[in-house]
PDB file of C-alpha atoms in Angstrom:
ATOM      1  CA  UNK A 102      45.722-137.021 123.065  1.00  0.00           C
ATOM      2  CA  UNK A 103      43.417-134.556 124.703  1.00  0.00           C
ATOM      3  CA  UNK A 104      41.587-132.220 122.314  1.00  0.00           C
ATOM      4  CA  UNK A 105      39.105-129.483 122.846  1.00  0.00           C
ATOM      5  CA  UNK A 106      37.862-127.985 119.493  1.00  0.00           C
ATOM      6  CA  UNK A 107      35.637-124.958 119.625  1.00  0.00           C
ATOM      7  CA  UNK A 108      33.396-123.876 116.738  1.00  0.00           C
ATOM      8  CA  UNK A 109      30.553-121.508 116.032  1.00  0.00           C
ATOM      9  CA  UNK A 110      32.296-118.151 116.343  1.00  0.00           C
ATOM     10  CA  UNK A 111      31.814-115.405 113.797  1.00  0.00           C
ATOM     11  CA  UNK A 112      30.460-111.863 113.128  1.00  0.00           C
ATOM     12  CA  UNK A 113      27.122-110.962 114.573  1.00  0.00           C
ATOM     13  CA  UNK A 114      25.169-107.716 114.943  1.00  0.00           C
ATOM     14  CA  UNK A 115      24.502-106.231 118.377  1.00  0.00           C
ATOM     15  CA  UNK A 116      21.465-107.884 119.900  1.00  0.00           C
ATOM     16  CA  UNK A 117      22.044-111.060 117.913  1.00  0.00           C
ATOM     17  CA  UNK A 118      22.681-114.679 118.982  1.00  0.00           C
ATOM     18  CA  UNK A 119      25.412-117.237 118.519  1.00  0.00           C
ATOM     19  CA  UNK A 120      25.858-120.802 119.713  1.00  0.00           C
ATOM     20  CA  UNK A 121      29.382-121.948 120.497  1.00  0.00           C
ATOM     21  CA  UNK A 122      30.214-125.631 120.574  1.00  0.00           C
ATOM     22  CA  UNK A 123      33.237-127.486 122.014  1.00  0.00           C
ATOM     23  CA  UNK A 124      34.017-130.996 121.005  1.00  0.00           C
ATOM     24  CA  UNK A 125      36.009-132.972 123.567  1.00  0.00           C
ATOM     25  CA  UNK A 126      38.136-136.035 123.097  1.00  0.00           C
ATOM     26  CA  UNK A 127      41.002-137.930 124.766  1.00  0.00           C
ATOM     27  CA  UNK A 128      39.717-137.661 128.305  1.00  0.00           C
ATOM     28  CA  UNK A 129      36.776-138.630 130.449  1.00  0.00           C
ATOM     29  CA  UNK A 130      34.584-135.657 129.594  1.00  0.00           C
ATOM     30  CA  UNK A 131      31.598-136.694 131.632  1.00  0.00           C
ATOM     31  CA  UNK A 132      33.755-136.774 134.833  1.00  0.00           C
ATOM     32  CA  UNK A 133      34.773-133.165 134.979  1.00  0.00           C
ATOM     33  CA  UNK A 134      33.316-129.726 135.145  1.00  0.00           C
ATOM     34  CA  UNK A 135      33.838-127.490 132.122  1.00  0.00           C
ATOM     35  CA  UNK A 136      34.356-123.722 131.616  1.00  0.00           C
ATOM     36  CA  UNK A 137      34.080-120.970 129.088  1.00  0.00           C
ATOM     37  CA  UNK A 138      36.782-118.356 129.377  1.00  0.00           C
ATOM     38  CA  UNK A 139      37.068-115.305 127.061  1.00  0.00           C
ATOM     39  CA  UNK A 140      39.630-112.800 126.056  1.00  0.00           C
ATOM     40  CA  UNK A 141      38.906-109.552 124.426  1.00  0.00           C
ATOM     41  CA  UNK A 142      41.329-108.285 121.806  1.00  0.00           C
ATOM     42  CA  UNK A 143      44.513-107.119 123.606  1.00  0.00           C
ATOM     43  CA  UNK A 144      43.024-107.800 126.985  1.00  0.00           C
ATOM     44  CA  UNK A 145      43.235-110.323 129.811  1.00  0.00           C
ATOM     45  CA  UNK A 146      41.462-113.560 130.478  1.00  0.00           C
ATOM     46  CA  UNK A 147      37.860-113.365 131.853  1.00  0.00           C
ATOM     47  CA  UNK A 148      36.024-116.411 133.348  1.00  0.00           C
ATOM     48  CA  UNK A 149      32.550-116.624 131.634  1.00  0.00           C
ATOM     49  CA  UNK A 150      30.734-119.730 132.958  1.00  0.00           C
ATOM     50  CA  UNK A 151      31.068-123.108 134.485  1.00  0.00           C
ATOM     51  CA  UNK A 152      28.990-126.352 134.513  1.00  0.00           C
ATOM     52  CA  UNK A 153      29.493-129.287 136.797  1.00  0.00           C
ATOM     53  CA  UNK A 154      30.067-132.684 135.363  1.00  0.00           C
ATOM     54  CA  UNK A 155      26.341-133.769 135.628  1.00  0.00           C
ATOM     55  CA  UNK A 156      24.972-130.271 134.791  1.00  0.00           C
ATOM     56  CA  UNK A 157      23.595-129.909 138.382  1.00  0.00           C
ATOM     57  CA  UNK A 158      25.560-126.674 139.020  1.00  0.00           C
ATOM     58  CA  UNK A 159      25.906-123.813 136.687  1.00  0.00           C
ATOM     59  CA  UNK A 160      27.643-120.524 137.391  1.00  0.00           C
ATOM     60  CA  UNK A 161      28.102-117.504 135.157  1.00  0.00           C
ATOM     61  CA  UNK A 162      29.779-114.181 135.426  1.00  0.00           C
ATOM     62  CA  UNK A 163      27.558-111.193 136.235  1.00  0.00           C
ATOM     63  CA  UNK A 164      28.587-109.656 132.945  1.00  0.00           C
ATOM     64  CA  UNK A 165      26.810-112.427 131.028  1.00  0.00           C
ATOM     65  CA  UNK A 166      24.159-113.634 133.466  1.00  0.00           C
ATOM     66  CA  UNK A 167      20.661-113.712 131.895  1.00  0.00           C
ATOM     67  CA  UNK A 168      22.115-113.499 128.335  1.00  0.00           C
ATOM     68  CA  UNK A 169      24.474-116.560 128.030  1.00  0.00           C
ATOM     69  CA  UNK A 170      23.582-120.195 128.821  1.00  0.00           C
ATOM     70  CA  UNK A 171      26.142-122.924 129.316  1.00  0.00           C
ATOM     71  CA  UNK A 172      25.109-126.545 128.742  1.00  0.00           C
ATOM     72  CA  UNK A 173      26.672-129.943 127.932  1.00  0.00           C
ATOM     73  CA  UNK A 174      25.801-133.301 126.405  1.00  0.00           C
ATOM     74  CA  UNK A 175      27.948-135.939 128.003  1.00  0.00           C
ATOM     75  CA  UNK A 176      26.708-138.573 125.456  1.00  0.00           C
ATOM     76  CA  UNK A 177      28.167-136.379 122.740  1.00  0.00           C
ATOM     77  CA  UNK A 178      31.293-135.253 124.684  1.00  0.00           C
ATOM     78  CA  UNK A 179      30.273-131.638 123.935  1.00  0.00           C
ATOM     79  CA  UNK A 180      29.985-128.356 125.669  1.00  0.00           C
ATOM     80  CA  UNK A 181      27.910-125.382 124.476  1.00  0.00           C
ATOM     81  CA  UNK A 182      27.471-121.705 125.117  1.00  0.00           C
ATOM     82  CA  UNK A 183      24.273-120.150 123.931  1.00  0.00           C
ATOM     83  CA  UNK A 184      24.891-116.343 123.636  1.00  0.00           C
ATOM     84  CA  UNK A 185      21.896-114.065 123.129  1.00  0.00           C
ATOM     85  CA  UNK A 186      21.579-110.323 123.399  1.00  0.00           C
ATOM     86  CA  UNK A 187      25.114-109.929 122.198  1.00  0.00           C
ATOM     87  CA  UNK A 188      26.932-106.628 122.847  1.00  0.00           C
ATOM     88  CA  UNK A 189      30.059-105.014 121.389  1.00  0.00           C
ATOM     89  CA  UNK A 190      31.823-105.709 124.727  1.00  0.00           C
ATOM     90  CA  UNK A 191      31.270-109.482 124.238  1.00  0.00           C
ATOM     91  CA  UNK A 192      33.783-109.352 121.329  1.00  0.00           C
ATOM     92  CA  UNK A 193      36.523-111.805 122.341  1.00  0.00           C
ATOM     93  CA  UNK A 194      38.098-115.188 121.660  1.00  0.00           C
ATOM     94  CA  UNK A 195      36.113-117.773 123.620  1.00  0.00           C
ATOM     95  CA  UNK A 196      37.991-120.654 125.043  1.00  0.00           C
ATOM     96  CA  UNK A 197      36.545-123.971 126.114  1.00  0.00           C
ATOM     97  CA  UNK A 198      38.519-125.212 129.067  1.00  0.00           C
ATOM     98  CA  UNK A 199      38.721-128.045 131.574  1.00  0.00           C
ATOM     99  CA  UNK A 200      40.711-126.787 134.502  1.00  0.00           C
ATOM    100  CA  UNK A 201      41.250-127.266 138.224  1.00  0.00           C
ATOM    101  CA  UNK A 202      38.485-125.625 140.193  1.00  0.00           C
ATOM    102  CA  UNK A 203      36.253-125.954 143.161  1.00  0.00           C
ATOM    103  CA  UNK A 204      33.641-127.746 141.076  1.00  0.00           C
ATOM    104  CA  UNK A 205      36.023-130.548 140.116  1.00  0.00           C
ATOM    105  CA  UNK A 206      36.194-133.887 141.926  1.00  0.00           C
ATOM    106  CA  UNK A 207      39.030-133.947 144.669  1.00  0.00           C
ATOM    107  CA  UNK A 208      42.422-134.512 143.143  1.00  0.00           C
ATOM    108  CA  UNK A 209      41.393-133.725 139.616  1.00  0.00           C
ATOM    109  CA  UNK A 210      44.643-133.289 137.677  1.00  0.00           C
ATOM    110  CA  UNK A 211      43.258-131.474 134.542  1.00  0.00           C
ATOM    111  CA  UNK A 212      44.162-128.435 132.591  1.00  0.00           C
ATOM    112  CA  UNK A 213      42.978-128.641 129.052  1.00  0.00           C
ATOM    113  CA  UNK A 214      42.248-125.671 126.733  1.00  0.00           C
ATOM    114  CA  UNK A 215      40.944-125.345 123.181  1.00  0.00           C
ATOM    115  CA  UNK A 216      42.487-122.966 120.705  1.00  0.00           C
ATOM    116  CA  UNK A 217      39.592-120.627 120.975  1.00  0.00           C
ATOM    117  CA  UNK A 218      36.907-119.262 118.627  1.00  0.00           C
ATOM    118  CA  UNK A 219      36.512-115.599 117.749  1.00  0.00           C
ATOM    119  CA  UNK A 220      33.201-113.818 118.320  1.00  0.00           C
ATOM    120  CA  UNK A 221      32.951-110.373 116.901  1.00  0.00           C
ATOM    121  CA  UNK A 222      29.880-108.263 117.763  1.00  0.00           C
ATOM    122  CA  UNK A 223      29.657-105.283 115.328  1.00  0.00           C
ATOM    123  CA  UNK A 224      27.087-103.535 113.115  1.00  0.00           C
TER     124      UNK A 224
ATOM    125  CA  UNK W 174      34.291-111.532 144.169  1.00  0.00           C
ATOM    126  CA  UNK W 175      37.991-111.998 144.828  1.00  0.00           C
ATOM    127  CA  UNK W 176      39.980-109.348 142.889  1.00  0.00           C
ATOM    128  CA  UNK W 177      43.519-110.366 141.906  1.00  0.00           C
ATOM    129  CA  UNK W 178      46.022-107.538 141.427  1.00  0.00           C
ATOM    130  CA  UNK W 179      49.213-108.357 139.603  1.00  0.00           C
ATOM    131  CA  UNK W 180      52.409-106.253 139.683  1.00  0.00           C
ATOM    132  CA  UNK W 181      54.242-104.966 137.865  1.00  0.00           C
ATOM    133  CA  UNK W 182      52.210-104.480 134.711  1.00  0.00           C
ATOM    134  CA  UNK W 183      55.363-104.920 132.568  1.00  0.00           C
ATOM    135  CA  UNK W 184      58.651-106.335 133.524  1.00  0.00           C
ATOM    136  CA  UNK W 185      61.604-105.574 131.183  1.00  0.00           C
ATOM    137  CA  UNK W 186      64.488-107.926 131.680  1.00  0.00           C
ATOM    138  CA  UNK W 187      67.332-109.627 129.844  1.00  0.00           C
ATOM    139  CA  UNK W 188      67.735-113.353 129.186  1.00  0.00           C
ATOM    140  CA  UNK W 189      69.447-115.027 132.209  1.00  0.00           C
ATOM    141  CA  UNK W 190      67.958-112.568 134.740  1.00  0.00           C
ATOM    142  CA  UNK W 191      65.583-113.344 137.472  1.00  0.00           C
ATOM    143  CA  UNK W 192      61.876-112.470 137.262  1.00  0.00           C
ATOM    144  CA  UNK W 193      59.636-111.911 140.259  1.00  0.00           C
ATOM    145  CA  UNK W 194      55.900-111.514 139.654  1.00  0.00           C
ATOM    146  CA  UNK W 195      53.428-110.633 142.344  1.00  0.00           C
ATOM    147  CA  UNK W 196      49.659-111.448 142.648  1.00  0.00           C
ATOM    148  CA  UNK W 197      47.779-109.951 145.509  1.00  0.00           C
ATOM    149  CA  UNK W 198      44.181-111.022 146.344  1.00  0.00           C
ATOM    150  CA  UNK W 199      41.459-108.894 147.853  1.00  0.00           C
ATOM    151  CA  UNK W 200      40.427-111.692 150.192  1.00  0.00           C
ATOM    152  CA  UNK W 201      42.228-114.916 151.306  1.00  0.00           C
ATOM    153  CA  UNK W 202      42.406-117.549 148.649  1.00  0.00           C
ATOM    154  CA  UNK W 203      41.005-120.753 150.029  1.00  0.00           C
ATOM    155  CA  UNK W 204      43.359-123.815 150.337  1.00  0.00           C
ATOM    156  CA  UNK W 205      45.925-121.965 148.131  1.00  0.00           C
ATOM    157  CA  UNK W 206      43.770-122.583 145.029  1.00  0.00           C
ATOM    158  CA  UNK W 207      46.049-120.176 143.169  1.00  0.00           C
ATOM    159  CA  UNK W 208      47.314-120.970 139.643  1.00  0.00           C
ATOM    160  CA  UNK W 209      49.799-119.257 137.313  1.00  0.00           C
ATOM    161  CA  UNK W 210      49.425-119.314 133.524  1.00  0.00           C
ATOM    162  CA  UNK W 211      51.718-118.241 130.708  1.00  0.00           C
ATOM    163  CA  UNK W 212      50.297-117.003 127.440  1.00  0.00           C
ATOM    164  CA  UNK W 213      51.934-116.208 124.135  1.00  0.00           C
ATOM    165  CA  UNK W 214      50.370-114.297 121.285  1.00  0.00           C
ATOM    166  CA  UNK W 215      47.815-116.372 119.442  1.00  0.00           C
ATOM    167  CA  UNK W 216      48.010-119.190 121.863  1.00  0.00           C
ATOM    168  CA  UNK W 217      45.804-120.550 124.679  1.00  0.00           C
ATOM    169  CA  UNK W 218      47.008-120.135 128.288  1.00  0.00           C
ATOM    170  CA  UNK W 219      49.506-122.764 129.582  1.00  0.00           C
ATOM    171  CA  UNK W 220      49.413-123.907 133.187  1.00  0.00           C
ATOM    172  CA  UNK W 221      52.643-123.381 135.022  1.00  0.00           C
ATOM    173  CA  UNK W 222      51.789-123.589 138.733  1.00  0.00           C
ATOM    174  CA  UNK W 223      48.728-124.878 140.678  1.00  0.00           C
ATOM    175  CA  UNK W 224      48.000-124.909 144.380  1.00  0.00           C
ATOM    176  CA  UNK W 225      50.240-121.896 144.706  1.00  0.00           C
ATOM    177  CA  UNK W 226      53.470-123.861 144.605  1.00  0.00           C
ATOM    178  CA  UNK W 227      53.091-127.095 142.558  1.00  0.00           C
ATOM    179  CA  UNK W 228      54.640-127.241 139.098  1.00  0.00           C
ATOM    180  CA  UNK W 229      52.443-128.526 136.282  1.00  0.00           C
ATOM    181  CA  UNK W 230      53.594-131.507 134.254  1.00  0.00           C
ATOM    182  CA  UNK W 231      56.451-130.731 132.016  1.00  0.00           C
ATOM    183  CA  UNK W 232      57.198-127.244 133.460  1.00  0.00           C
ATOM    184  CA  UNK W 233      60.894-126.556 133.931  1.00  0.00           C
ATOM    185  CA  UNK W 234      62.165-126.135 137.495  1.00  0.00           C
ATOM    186  CA  UNK W 235      63.234-122.478 136.736  1.00  0.00           C
ATOM    187  CA  UNK W 236      59.510-121.699 137.417  1.00  0.00           C
ATOM    188  CA  UNK W 237      58.483-121.601 141.080  1.00  0.00           C
ATOM    189  CA  UNK W 238      55.436-120.377 142.879  1.00  0.00           C
ATOM    190  CA  UNK W 239      55.081-119.447 146.581  1.00  0.00           C
ATOM    191  CA  UNK W 240      52.757-117.590 148.928  1.00  0.00           C
ATOM    192  CA  UNK W 241      49.478-118.174 150.773  1.00  0.00           C
ATOM    193  CA  UNK W 242      46.492-116.221 151.957  1.00  0.00           C
ATOM    194  CA  UNK W 243      46.470-113.062 149.940  1.00  0.00           C
ATOM    195  CA  UNK W 244      50.031-112.755 148.621  1.00  0.00           C
ATOM    196  CA  UNK W 245      51.468-114.903 145.911  1.00  0.00           C
ATOM    197  CA  UNK W 246      54.691-114.872 143.893  1.00  0.00           C
ATOM    198  CA  UNK W 247      55.845-116.464 140.611  1.00  0.00           C
ATOM    199  CA  UNK W 248      59.622-116.592 140.142  1.00  0.00           C
ATOM    200  CA  UNK W 249      61.458-117.464 137.092  1.00  0.00           C
ATOM    201  CA  UNK W 250      65.034-118.052 138.206  1.00  0.00           C
ATOM    202  CA  UNK W 251      66.797-117.463 134.917  1.00  0.00           C
ATOM    203  CA  UNK W 252      64.896-116.182 131.974  1.00  0.00           C
ATOM    204  CA  UNK W 253      65.170-118.179 128.730  1.00  0.00           C
ATOM    205  CA  UNK W 254      64.101-116.585 125.343  1.00  0.00           C
ATOM    206  CA  UNK W 255      60.899-118.584 125.289  1.00  0.00           C
ATOM    207  CA  UNK W 256      59.816-117.209 128.665  1.00  0.00           C
ATOM    208  CA  UNK W 257      58.969-113.656 127.283  1.00  0.00           C
ATOM    209  CA  UNK W 258      55.255-113.796 127.519  1.00  0.00           C
ATOM    210  CA  UNK W 259      52.302-112.619 129.561  1.00  0.00           C
ATOM    211  CA  UNK W 260      51.628-114.268 132.887  1.00  0.00           C
ATOM    212  CA  UNK W 261      48.312-114.427 134.726  1.00  0.00           C
ATOM    213  CA  UNK W 262      47.389-115.591 138.183  1.00  0.00           C
ATOM    214  CA  UNK W 263      43.994-117.174 138.806  1.00  0.00           C
ATOM    215  CA  UNK W 264      42.129-118.145 141.907  1.00  0.00           C
ATOM    216  CA  UNK W 265      39.919-121.170 141.564  1.00  0.00           C
ATOM    217  CA  UNK W 266      38.772-121.702 145.096  1.00  0.00           C
ATOM    218  CA  UNK W 267      35.296-120.149 144.742  1.00  0.00           C
ATOM    219  CA  UNK W 268      33.030-118.750 142.154  1.00  0.00           C
ATOM    220  CA  UNK W 269      33.545-116.543 140.262  1.00  0.00           C
ATOM    221  CA  UNK W 270      37.003-117.935 139.383  1.00  0.00           C
ATOM    222  CA  UNK W 271      38.911-114.713 138.750  1.00  0.00           C
ATOM    223  CA  UNK W 272      42.138-113.804 136.877  1.00  0.00           C
ATOM    224  CA  UNK W 273      44.647-111.088 137.465  1.00  0.00           C
ATOM    225  CA  UNK W 274      45.083-108.500 134.812  1.00  0.00           C
ATOM    226  CA  UNK W 275      48.435-110.054 133.779  1.00  0.00           C
ATOM    227  CA  UNK W 276      52.105-109.107 133.838  1.00  0.00           C
ATOM    228  CA  UNK W 277      53.980-108.820 130.598  1.00  0.00           C
ATOM    229  CA  UNK W 278      57.614-109.943 130.711  1.00  0.00           C
ATOM    230  CA  UNK W 279      59.359-108.433 127.780  1.00  0.00           C
ATOM    231  CA  UNK W 280      62.970-108.272 126.470  1.00  0.00           C
ATOM    232  CA  UNK W 281      65.030-105.333 127.743  1.00  0.00           C
TER     233      UNK W 281
END
């Protein structure tokens, strides 16, 4: 059974930092690119960042560029998101996801999502 | 960036009715890398359609996708009670991978 389990969310003050983790199991984690997608309360889905299978390619949304850093450890089947300089508008549920995309190998038949971890930025 | 605009914002229908959801892209979506997701409160998104028209594993055949280029449609042929939810389109052909703002299908 495929599982993606996020952790590390919580309440943080503006300007603070958090590190989200995502533990993957049940599929060949090292073969696929991975994403972070977020959803602010009552709002739609927003892609945050993607990392290729071997970490050679990293892309991030303009809204988080220079503040958030995606990384992965294939030996530990884990994905991370280091979030620095947090702002109120970063308040959201953060999902770890392995989905179809242009970074995936051809024919990749994947669509896996975690249940999300809530990040609240407030003083 | 490719901007995806979904319409309508809310669709109020009764069980058994047909739902037609639209997703328009600001630029052509390469190789029909267009997906549709369903999301219910408190849950992660669930993939319904990929490649504009291919149903994901386990998705009932009342869900169908069509379109190419800049205009895409998700059709639910006969709404079941469990289909009332929010639906998002997503393009995944290039970075940034963008989502539409969503269409809420609620019970009339």
